[in-house]
mmCIF file of C-alpha atoms in Angstrom:
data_model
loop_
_atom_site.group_PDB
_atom_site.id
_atom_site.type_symbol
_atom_site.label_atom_id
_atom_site.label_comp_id
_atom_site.label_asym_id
_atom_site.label_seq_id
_atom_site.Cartn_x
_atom_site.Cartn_y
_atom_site.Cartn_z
ATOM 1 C CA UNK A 1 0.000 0.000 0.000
ATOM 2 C CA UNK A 2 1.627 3.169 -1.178
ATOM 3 C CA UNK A 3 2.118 6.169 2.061
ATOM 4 C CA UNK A 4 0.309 9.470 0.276
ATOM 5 C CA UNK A 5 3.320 12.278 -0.097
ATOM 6 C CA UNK A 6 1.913 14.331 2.139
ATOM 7 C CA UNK A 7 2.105 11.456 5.026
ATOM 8 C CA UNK A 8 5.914 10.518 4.025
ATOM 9 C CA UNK A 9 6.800 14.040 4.286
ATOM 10 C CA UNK A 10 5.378 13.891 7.566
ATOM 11 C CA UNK A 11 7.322 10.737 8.388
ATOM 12 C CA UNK A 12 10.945 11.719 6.756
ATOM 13 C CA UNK A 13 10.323 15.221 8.594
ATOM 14 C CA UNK A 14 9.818 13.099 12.308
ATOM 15 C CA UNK A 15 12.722 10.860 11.102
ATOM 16 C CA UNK A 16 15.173 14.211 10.824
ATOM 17 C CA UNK A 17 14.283 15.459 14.249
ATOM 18 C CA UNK A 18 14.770 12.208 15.671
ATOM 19 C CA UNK A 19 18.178 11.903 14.056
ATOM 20 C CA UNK A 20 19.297 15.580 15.351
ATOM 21 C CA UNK A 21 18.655 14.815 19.227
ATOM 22 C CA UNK A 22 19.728 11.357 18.694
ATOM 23 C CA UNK A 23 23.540 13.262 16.792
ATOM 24 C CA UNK A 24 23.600 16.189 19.802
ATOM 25 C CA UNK A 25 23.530 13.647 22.809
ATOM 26 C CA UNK A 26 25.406 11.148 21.461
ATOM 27 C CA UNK A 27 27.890 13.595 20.905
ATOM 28 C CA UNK A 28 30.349 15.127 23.368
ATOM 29 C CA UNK A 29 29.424 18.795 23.104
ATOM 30 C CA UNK A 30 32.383 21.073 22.508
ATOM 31 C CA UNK A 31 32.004 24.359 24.191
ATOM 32 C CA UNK A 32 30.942 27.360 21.954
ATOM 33 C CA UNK A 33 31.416 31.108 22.228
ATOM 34 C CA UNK A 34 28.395 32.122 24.173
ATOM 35 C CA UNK A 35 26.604 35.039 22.006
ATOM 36 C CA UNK A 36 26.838 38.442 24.449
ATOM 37 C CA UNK A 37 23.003 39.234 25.672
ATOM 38 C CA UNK A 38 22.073 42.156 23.418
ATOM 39 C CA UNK A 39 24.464 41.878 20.401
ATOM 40 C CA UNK A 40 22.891 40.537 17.102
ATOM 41 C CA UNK A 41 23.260 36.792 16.463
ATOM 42 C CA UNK A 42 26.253 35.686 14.831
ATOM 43 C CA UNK A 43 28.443 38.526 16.324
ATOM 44 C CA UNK A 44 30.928 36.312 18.644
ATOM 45 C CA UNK A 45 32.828 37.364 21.680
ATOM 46 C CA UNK A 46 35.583 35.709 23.207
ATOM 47 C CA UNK A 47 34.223 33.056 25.993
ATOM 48 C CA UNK A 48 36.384 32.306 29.143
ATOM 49 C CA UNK A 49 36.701 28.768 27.841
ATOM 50 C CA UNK A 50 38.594 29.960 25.122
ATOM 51 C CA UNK A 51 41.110 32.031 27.446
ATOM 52 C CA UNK A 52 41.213 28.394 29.104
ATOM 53 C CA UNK A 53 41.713 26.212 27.035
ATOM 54 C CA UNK A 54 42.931 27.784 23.713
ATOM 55 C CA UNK A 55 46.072 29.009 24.720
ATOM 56 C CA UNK A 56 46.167 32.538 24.942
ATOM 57 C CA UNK A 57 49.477 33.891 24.407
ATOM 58 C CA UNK A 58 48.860 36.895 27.089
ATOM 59 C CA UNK A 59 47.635 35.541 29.651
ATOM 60 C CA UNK A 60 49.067 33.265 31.841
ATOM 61 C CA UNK A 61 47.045 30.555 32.884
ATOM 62 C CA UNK A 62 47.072 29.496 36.769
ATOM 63 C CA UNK A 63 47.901 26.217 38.085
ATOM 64 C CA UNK A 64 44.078 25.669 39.311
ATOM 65 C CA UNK A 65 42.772 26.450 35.295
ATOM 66 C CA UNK A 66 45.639 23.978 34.342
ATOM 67 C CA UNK A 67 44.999 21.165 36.752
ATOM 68 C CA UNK A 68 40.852 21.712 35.496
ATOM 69 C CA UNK A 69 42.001 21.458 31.725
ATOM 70 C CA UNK A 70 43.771 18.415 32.699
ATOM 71 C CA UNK A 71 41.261 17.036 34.278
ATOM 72 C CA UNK A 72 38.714 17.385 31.658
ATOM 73 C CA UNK A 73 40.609 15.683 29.291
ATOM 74 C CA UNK A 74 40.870 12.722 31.713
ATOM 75 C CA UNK A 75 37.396 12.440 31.895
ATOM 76 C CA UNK A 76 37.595 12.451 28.248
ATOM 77 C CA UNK A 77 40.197 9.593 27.720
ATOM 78 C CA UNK A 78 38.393 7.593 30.402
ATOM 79 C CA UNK A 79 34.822 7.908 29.051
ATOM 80 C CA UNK A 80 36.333 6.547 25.767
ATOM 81 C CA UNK A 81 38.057 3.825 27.565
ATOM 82 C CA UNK A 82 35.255 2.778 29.589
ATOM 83 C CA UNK A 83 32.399 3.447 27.642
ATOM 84 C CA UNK A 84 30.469 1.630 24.912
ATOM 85 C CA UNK A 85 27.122 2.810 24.058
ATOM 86 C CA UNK A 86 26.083 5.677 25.139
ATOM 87 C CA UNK A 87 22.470 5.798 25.570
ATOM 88 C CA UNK A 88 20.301 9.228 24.412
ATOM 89 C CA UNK A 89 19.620 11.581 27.298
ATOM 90 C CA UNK A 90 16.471 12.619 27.707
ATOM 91 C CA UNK A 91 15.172 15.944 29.349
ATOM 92 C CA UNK A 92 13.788 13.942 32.751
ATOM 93 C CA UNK A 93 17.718 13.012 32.787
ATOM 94 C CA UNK A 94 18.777 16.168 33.611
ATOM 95 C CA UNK A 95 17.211 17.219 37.075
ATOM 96 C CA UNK A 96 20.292 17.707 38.466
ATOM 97 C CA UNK A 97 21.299 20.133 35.974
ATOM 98 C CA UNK A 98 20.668 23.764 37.483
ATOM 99 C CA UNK A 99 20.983 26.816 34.744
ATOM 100 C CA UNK A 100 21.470 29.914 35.374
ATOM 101 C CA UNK A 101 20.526 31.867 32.601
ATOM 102 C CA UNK A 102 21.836 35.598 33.463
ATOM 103 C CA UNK A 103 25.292 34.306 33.741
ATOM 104 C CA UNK A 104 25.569 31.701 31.495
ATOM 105 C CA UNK A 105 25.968 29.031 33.844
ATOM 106 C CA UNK A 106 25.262 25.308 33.897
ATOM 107 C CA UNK A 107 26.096 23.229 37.580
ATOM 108 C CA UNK A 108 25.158 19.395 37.880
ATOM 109 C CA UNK A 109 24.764 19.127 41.613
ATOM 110 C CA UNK A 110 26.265 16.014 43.467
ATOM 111 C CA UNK A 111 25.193 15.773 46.657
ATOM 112 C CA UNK A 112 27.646 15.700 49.664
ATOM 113 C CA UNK A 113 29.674 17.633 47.939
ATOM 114 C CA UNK A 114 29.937 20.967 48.833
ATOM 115 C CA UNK A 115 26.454 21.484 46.771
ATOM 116 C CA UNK A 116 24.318 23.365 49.451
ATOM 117 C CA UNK A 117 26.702 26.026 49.225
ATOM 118 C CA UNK A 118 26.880 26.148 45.409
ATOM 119 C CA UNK A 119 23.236 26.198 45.268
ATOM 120 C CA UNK A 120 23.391 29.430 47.926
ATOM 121 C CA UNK A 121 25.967 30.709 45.219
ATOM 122 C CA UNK A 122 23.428 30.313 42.605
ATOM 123 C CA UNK A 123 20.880 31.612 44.448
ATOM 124 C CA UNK A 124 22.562 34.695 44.885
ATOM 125 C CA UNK A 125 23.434 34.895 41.167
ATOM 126 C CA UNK A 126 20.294 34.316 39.725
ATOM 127 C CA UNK A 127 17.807 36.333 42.575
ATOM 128 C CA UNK A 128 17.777 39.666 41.164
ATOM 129 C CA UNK A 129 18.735 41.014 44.344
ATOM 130 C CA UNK A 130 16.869 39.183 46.755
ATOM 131 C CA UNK A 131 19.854 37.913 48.468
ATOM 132 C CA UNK A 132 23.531 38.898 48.817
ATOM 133 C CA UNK A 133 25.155 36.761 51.030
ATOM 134 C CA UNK A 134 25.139 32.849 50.378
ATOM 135 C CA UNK A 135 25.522 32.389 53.864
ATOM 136 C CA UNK A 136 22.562 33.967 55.115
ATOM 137 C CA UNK A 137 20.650 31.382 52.933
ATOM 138 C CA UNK A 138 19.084 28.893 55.202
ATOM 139 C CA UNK A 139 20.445 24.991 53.997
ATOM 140 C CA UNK A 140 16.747 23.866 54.076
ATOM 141 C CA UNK A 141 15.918 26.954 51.627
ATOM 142 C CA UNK A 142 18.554 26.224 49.444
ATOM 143 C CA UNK A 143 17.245 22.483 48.813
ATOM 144 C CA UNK A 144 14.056 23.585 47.832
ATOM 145 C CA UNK A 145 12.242 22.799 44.379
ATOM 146 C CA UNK A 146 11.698 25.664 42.687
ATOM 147 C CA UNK A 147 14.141 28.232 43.866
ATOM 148 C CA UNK A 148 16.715 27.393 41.014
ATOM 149 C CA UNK A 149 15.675 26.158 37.789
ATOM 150 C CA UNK A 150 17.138 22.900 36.081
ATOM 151 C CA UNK A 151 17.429 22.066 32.806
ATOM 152 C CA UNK A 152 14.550 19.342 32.289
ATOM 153 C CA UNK A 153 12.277 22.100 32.703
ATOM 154 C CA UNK A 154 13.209 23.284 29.270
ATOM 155 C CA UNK A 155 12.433 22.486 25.702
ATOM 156 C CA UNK A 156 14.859 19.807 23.730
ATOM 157 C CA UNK A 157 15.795 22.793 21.568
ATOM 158 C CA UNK A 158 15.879 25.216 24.182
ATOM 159 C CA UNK A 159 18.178 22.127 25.939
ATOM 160 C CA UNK A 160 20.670 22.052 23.357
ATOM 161 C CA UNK A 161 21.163 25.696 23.379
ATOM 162 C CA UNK A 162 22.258 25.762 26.816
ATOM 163 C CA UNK A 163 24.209 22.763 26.769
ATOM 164 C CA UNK A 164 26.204 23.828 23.392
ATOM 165 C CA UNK A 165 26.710 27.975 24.892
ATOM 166 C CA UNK A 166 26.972 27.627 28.611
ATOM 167 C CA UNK A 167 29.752 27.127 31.290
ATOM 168 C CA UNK A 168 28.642 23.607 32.553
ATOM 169 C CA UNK A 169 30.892 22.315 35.835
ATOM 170 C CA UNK A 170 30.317 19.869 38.114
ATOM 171 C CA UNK A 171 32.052 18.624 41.246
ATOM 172 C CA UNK A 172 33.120 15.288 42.458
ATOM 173 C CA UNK A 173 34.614 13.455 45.409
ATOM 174 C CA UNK A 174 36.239 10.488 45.914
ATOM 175 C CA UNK A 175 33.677 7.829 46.175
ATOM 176 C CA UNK A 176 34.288 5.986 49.547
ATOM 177 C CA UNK A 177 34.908 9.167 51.368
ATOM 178 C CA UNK A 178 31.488 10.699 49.913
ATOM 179 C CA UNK A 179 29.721 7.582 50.545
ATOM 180 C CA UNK A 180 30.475 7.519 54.344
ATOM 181 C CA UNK A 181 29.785 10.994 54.638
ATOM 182 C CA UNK A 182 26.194 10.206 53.598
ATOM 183 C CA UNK A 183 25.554 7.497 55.589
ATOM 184 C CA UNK A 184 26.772 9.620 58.902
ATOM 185 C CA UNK A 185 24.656 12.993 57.838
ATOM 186 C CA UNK A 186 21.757 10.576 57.065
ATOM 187 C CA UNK A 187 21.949 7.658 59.473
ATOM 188 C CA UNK A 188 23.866 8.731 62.556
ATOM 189 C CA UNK A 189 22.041 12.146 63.467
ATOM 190 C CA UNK A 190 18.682 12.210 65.137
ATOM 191 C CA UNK A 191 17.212 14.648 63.113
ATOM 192 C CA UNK A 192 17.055 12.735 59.997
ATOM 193 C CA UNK A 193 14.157 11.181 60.958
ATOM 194 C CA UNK A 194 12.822 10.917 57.453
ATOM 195 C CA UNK A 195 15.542 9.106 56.033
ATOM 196 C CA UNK A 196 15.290 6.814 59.201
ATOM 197 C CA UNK A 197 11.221 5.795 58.101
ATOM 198 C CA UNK A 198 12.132 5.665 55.123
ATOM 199 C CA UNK A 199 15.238 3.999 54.610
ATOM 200 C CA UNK A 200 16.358 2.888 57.790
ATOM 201 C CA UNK A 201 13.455 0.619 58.564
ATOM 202 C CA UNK A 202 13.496 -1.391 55.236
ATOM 203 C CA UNK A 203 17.319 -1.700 56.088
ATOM 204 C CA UNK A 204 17.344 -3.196 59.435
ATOM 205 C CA UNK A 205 14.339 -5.361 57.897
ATOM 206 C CA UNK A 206 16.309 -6.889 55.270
ATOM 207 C CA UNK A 207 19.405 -7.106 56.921
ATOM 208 C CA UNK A 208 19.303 -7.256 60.161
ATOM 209 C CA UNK A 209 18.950 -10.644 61.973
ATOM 210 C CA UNK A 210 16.369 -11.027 65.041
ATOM 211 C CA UNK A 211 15.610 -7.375 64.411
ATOM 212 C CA UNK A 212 13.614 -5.890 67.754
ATOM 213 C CA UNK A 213 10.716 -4.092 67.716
ATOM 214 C CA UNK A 214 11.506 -0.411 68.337
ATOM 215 C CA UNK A 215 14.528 -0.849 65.419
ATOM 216 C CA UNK A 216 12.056 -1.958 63.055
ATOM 217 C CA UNK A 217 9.714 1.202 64.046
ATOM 218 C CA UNK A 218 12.229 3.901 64.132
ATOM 219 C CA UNK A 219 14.863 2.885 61.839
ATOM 220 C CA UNK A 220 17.674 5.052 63.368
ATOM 221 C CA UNK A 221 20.343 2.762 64.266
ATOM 222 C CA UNK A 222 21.476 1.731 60.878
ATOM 223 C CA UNK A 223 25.382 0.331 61.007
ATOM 224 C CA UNK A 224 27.405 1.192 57.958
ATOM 225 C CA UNK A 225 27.729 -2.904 57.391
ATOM 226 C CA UNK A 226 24.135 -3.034 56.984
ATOM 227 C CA UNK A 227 24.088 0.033 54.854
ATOM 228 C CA UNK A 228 26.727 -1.318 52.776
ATOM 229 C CA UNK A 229 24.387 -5.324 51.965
ATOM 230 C CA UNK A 230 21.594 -2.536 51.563
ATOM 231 C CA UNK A 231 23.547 -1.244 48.389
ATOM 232 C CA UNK A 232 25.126 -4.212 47.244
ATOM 233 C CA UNK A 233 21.940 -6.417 47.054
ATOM 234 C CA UNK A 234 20.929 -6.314 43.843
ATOM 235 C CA UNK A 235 16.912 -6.104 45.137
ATOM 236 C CA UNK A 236 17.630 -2.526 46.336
ATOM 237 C CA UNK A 237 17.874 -0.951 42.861
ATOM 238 C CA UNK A 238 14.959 -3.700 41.081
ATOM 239 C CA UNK A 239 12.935 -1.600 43.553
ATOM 240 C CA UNK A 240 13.516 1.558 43.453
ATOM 241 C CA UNK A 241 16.335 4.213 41.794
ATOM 242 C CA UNK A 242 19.393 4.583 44.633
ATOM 243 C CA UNK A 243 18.751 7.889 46.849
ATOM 244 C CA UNK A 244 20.681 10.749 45.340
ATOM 245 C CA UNK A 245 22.460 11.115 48.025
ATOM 246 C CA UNK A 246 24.488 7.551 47.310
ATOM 247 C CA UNK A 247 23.306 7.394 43.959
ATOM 248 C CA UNK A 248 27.092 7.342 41.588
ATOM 249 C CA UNK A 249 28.046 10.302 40.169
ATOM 250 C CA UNK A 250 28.148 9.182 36.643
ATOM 251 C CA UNK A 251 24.709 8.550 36.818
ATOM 252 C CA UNK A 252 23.437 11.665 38.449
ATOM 253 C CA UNK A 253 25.268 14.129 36.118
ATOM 254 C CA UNK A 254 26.463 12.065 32.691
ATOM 255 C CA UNK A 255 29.499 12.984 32.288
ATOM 256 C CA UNK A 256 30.410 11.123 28.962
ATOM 257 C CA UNK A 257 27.190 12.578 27.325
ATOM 258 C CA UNK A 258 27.851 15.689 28.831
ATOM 259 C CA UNK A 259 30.694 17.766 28.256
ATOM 260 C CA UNK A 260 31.541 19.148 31.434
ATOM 261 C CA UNK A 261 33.702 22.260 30.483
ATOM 262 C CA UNK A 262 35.126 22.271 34.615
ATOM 263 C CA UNK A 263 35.444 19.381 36.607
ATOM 264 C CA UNK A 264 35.899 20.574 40.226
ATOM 265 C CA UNK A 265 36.875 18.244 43.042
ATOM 266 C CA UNK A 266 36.303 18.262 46.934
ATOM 267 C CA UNK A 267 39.731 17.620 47.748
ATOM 268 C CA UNK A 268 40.932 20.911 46.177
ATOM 269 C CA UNK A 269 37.685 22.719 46.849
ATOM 270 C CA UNK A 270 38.794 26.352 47.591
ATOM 271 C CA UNK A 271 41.352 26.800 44.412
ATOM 272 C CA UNK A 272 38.734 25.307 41.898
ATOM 273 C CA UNK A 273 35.734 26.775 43.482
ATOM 274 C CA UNK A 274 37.337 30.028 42.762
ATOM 275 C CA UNK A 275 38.384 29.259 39.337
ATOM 276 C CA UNK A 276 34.978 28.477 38.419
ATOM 277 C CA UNK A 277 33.647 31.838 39.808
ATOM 278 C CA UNK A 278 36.321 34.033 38.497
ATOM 279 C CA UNK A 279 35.647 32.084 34.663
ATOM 280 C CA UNK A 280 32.099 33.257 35.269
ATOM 281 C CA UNK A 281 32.992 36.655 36.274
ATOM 282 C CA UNK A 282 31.433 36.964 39.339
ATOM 283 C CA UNK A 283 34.347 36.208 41.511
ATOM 284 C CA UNK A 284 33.994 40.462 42.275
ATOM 285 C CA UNK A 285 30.227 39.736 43.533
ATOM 286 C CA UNK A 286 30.745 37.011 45.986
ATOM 287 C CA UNK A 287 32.507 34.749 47.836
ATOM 288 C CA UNK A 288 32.268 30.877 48.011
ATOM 289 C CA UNK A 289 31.365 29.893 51.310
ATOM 290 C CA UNK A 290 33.437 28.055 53.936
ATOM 291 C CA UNK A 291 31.898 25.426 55.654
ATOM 292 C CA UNK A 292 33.731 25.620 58.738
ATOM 293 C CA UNK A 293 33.481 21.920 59.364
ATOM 294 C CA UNK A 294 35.455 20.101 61.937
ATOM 295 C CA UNK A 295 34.891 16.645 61.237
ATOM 296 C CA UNK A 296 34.746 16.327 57.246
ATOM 297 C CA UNK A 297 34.927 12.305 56.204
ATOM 298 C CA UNK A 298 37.932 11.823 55.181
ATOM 299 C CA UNK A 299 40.558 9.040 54.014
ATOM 300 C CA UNK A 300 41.007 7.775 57.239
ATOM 301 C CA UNK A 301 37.645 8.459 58.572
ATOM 302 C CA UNK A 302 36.534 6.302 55.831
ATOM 303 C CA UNK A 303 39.246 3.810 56.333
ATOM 304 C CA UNK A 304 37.764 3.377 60.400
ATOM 305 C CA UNK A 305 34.700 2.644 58.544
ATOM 306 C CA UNK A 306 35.404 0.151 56.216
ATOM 307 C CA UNK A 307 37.512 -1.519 58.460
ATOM 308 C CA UNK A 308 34.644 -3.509 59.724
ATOM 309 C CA UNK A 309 33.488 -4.612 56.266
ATOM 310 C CA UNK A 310 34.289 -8.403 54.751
ATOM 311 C CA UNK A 311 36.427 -8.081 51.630
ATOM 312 C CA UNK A 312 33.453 -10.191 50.054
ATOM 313 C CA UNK A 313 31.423 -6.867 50.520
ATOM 314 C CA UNK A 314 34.177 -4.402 49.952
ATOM 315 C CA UNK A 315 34.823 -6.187 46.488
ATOM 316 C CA UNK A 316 30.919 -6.202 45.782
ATOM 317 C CA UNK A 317 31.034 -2.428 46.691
ATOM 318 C CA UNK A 318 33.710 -1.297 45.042
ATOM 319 C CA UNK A 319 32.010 -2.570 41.705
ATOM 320 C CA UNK A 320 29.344 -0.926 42.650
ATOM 321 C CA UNK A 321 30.935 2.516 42.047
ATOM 322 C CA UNK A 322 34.000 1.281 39.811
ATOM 323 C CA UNK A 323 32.998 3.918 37.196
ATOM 324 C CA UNK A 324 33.668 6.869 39.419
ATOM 325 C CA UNK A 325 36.498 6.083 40.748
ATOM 326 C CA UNK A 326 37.936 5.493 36.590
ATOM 327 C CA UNK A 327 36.246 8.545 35.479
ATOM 328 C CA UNK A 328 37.072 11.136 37.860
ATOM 329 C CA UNK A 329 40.631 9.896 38.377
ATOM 330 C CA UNK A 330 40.369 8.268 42.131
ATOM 331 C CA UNK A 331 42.897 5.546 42.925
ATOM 332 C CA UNK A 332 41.315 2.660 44.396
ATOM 333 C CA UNK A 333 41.677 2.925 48.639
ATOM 334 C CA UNK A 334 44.469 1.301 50.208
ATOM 335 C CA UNK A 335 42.628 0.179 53.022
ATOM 336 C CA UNK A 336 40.385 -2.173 51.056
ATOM 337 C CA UNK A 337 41.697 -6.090 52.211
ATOM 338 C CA UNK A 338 40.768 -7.294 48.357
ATOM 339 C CA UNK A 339 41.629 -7.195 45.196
ATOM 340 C CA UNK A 340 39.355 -5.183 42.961
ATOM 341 C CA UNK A 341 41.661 -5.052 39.838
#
């Protein structure tokens, strides 16, 4: 049965569109000159990406803005070694994605680390005034929907445009070390009592022997063993996506379908937080904040904690979040008792 014209028009047109979006996010994006607010299109000024990464002869580029370039072609090397198919992004993808739009900024925020305080950043970049200091931000007001705008809450094209044009940077941790750190903000203080009901509970359920009663009510004395056969058993995800908060990196923010122009880390926090600001030129308006934290997780915080884990269960673990640890450059711990090579 011959298609009428008008209907395979229709159906080479859908074909077309489909191949774009399929080309874009299949693609690493290579950063563009962003087009200045105000000038006609096509009229190109010089982006701070450029003055990064292109080599200008007069300026001298930092050892933070050398140590980011580096890193970003790391990510690139490993996403090619590591990486087969990539699969098409689609906009429900990128909720983790916040845009600013006055500043040209894109940030994919990874919890437990350092994000509150970006998101006060970016709250004081994109409010129009309504607040100057990041600090002053409340860190329950700075995790609420709807006070910074992500990019699945855009059009496909409008999507691209962004992602093509914009300064996107994200920032990572070493995966052990951000692990533990979730487990003791969400497990070990009292006030997470929401994270107790609803995690907790099923936890101590599943994998706890001879549970008692008020354990299996309350759900707030988790151990990190039992949080660690929680992640590991392969029911946990069947059920349900993992909680952002221990959810991998690579799968919150896409790095090999994303081109991440600055890759920022934890453990050099300070120089690369203010490389970021000073590339989007607001390192005159504000200041990153400090957390003034006593206790951060560290290497040999996490070390204490893993200490008590089997090597069956550090092995299943560490493939658990073997794709972090290759694409962000993270050498495997050397207090794991197994071999994970």
């Amino acid at each position: 049965m011959r298609i009428p014209r008008g209907g395979r028009l229709f159906l080479a047109m859908c074909l077309c569109s489909l191949f774009v979006l399929v080309l874009y996010f299949q693609t690493i994006t290579k950063p563009e000159p962003a087009v200045k607010r105000g000038s006609r299109p096509g009229k190109s000024r010089r982006s701070p990406l450029q003055t990064l990464y292109n080599g200008d002869q007069q300026v001298e580029l930092l050892a933070a803005q050398r140590s980011l370039q580096g890193r970003r072609e790391s990510l690139e090397q490993a996403c090619l070694s590591h990486t087969r198919k990539r699969r098409v992004l689609a906009p429900e993808d990128l909720k983790h994605l916040i845009v600013d739009d006055k500043h040209n900024l894109i940030y994919c925020y990874v919890p437990k680390v350092a994000c509150t305080n970006w998101k006060r950043v970016l709250m004081v970049l994109t409010g129009n005034g309504r607040y100057t200091d990041p600090l002053a931000i409340p860190a329950n007001e700075a995790h609420i929907a709807g006070n910074l705008r992500t990019l699945s809450e855009f059009s496909v094209s409008e999507i691209n445009q962004r992602l093509r044009s914009y300064l996107k940077f994200i920032f990572v941790r070493e995966p052990f070390e951000r692990l533990v750190s979730a487990y003791r903000n969400k497990f070990t203080r009292s006030y997470n009592t929401a994270f107790h009901k609803r995690y907790g509970t099923k936890i101590i359920r599943r994998h706890r022997l001879d549970p008692k009663a008020g354990a299996l009510e309350k759900g707030n004395d988790v151990s990190f063993q039992e949080f660690v056969q929680y992640l590991v058993d392969p029911r946990t995800q069947r059920e349900e996506p993992f909680n952002e908060h221990w959810e991998r990196v690579h799968s919150l923010c896409h790095p090999c379908q994303i081109h991440y122009d600055v890759v920022g880390k934890y453990e050099t926090l300070d120089p690369d937080t203010q490389a970021v600001l000073r590339l989007a030129g607001v390192e005159d308006i504000l200041q990153f904040p400090n957390s003034g934290k006593s206790t951060r997780t560290d290497g040999n915080m996490a070390a204490r904690f893993f200490k008590h884990i089997s090597p069956f269960y550090q092995k299943k673990l560490f493939n658990l979040y073997r794709m972090d640890f290759l694409l962000f450059n993270y050498s495997t711990p050397e207090y794991l008792r197994t071999r994970v090579g």
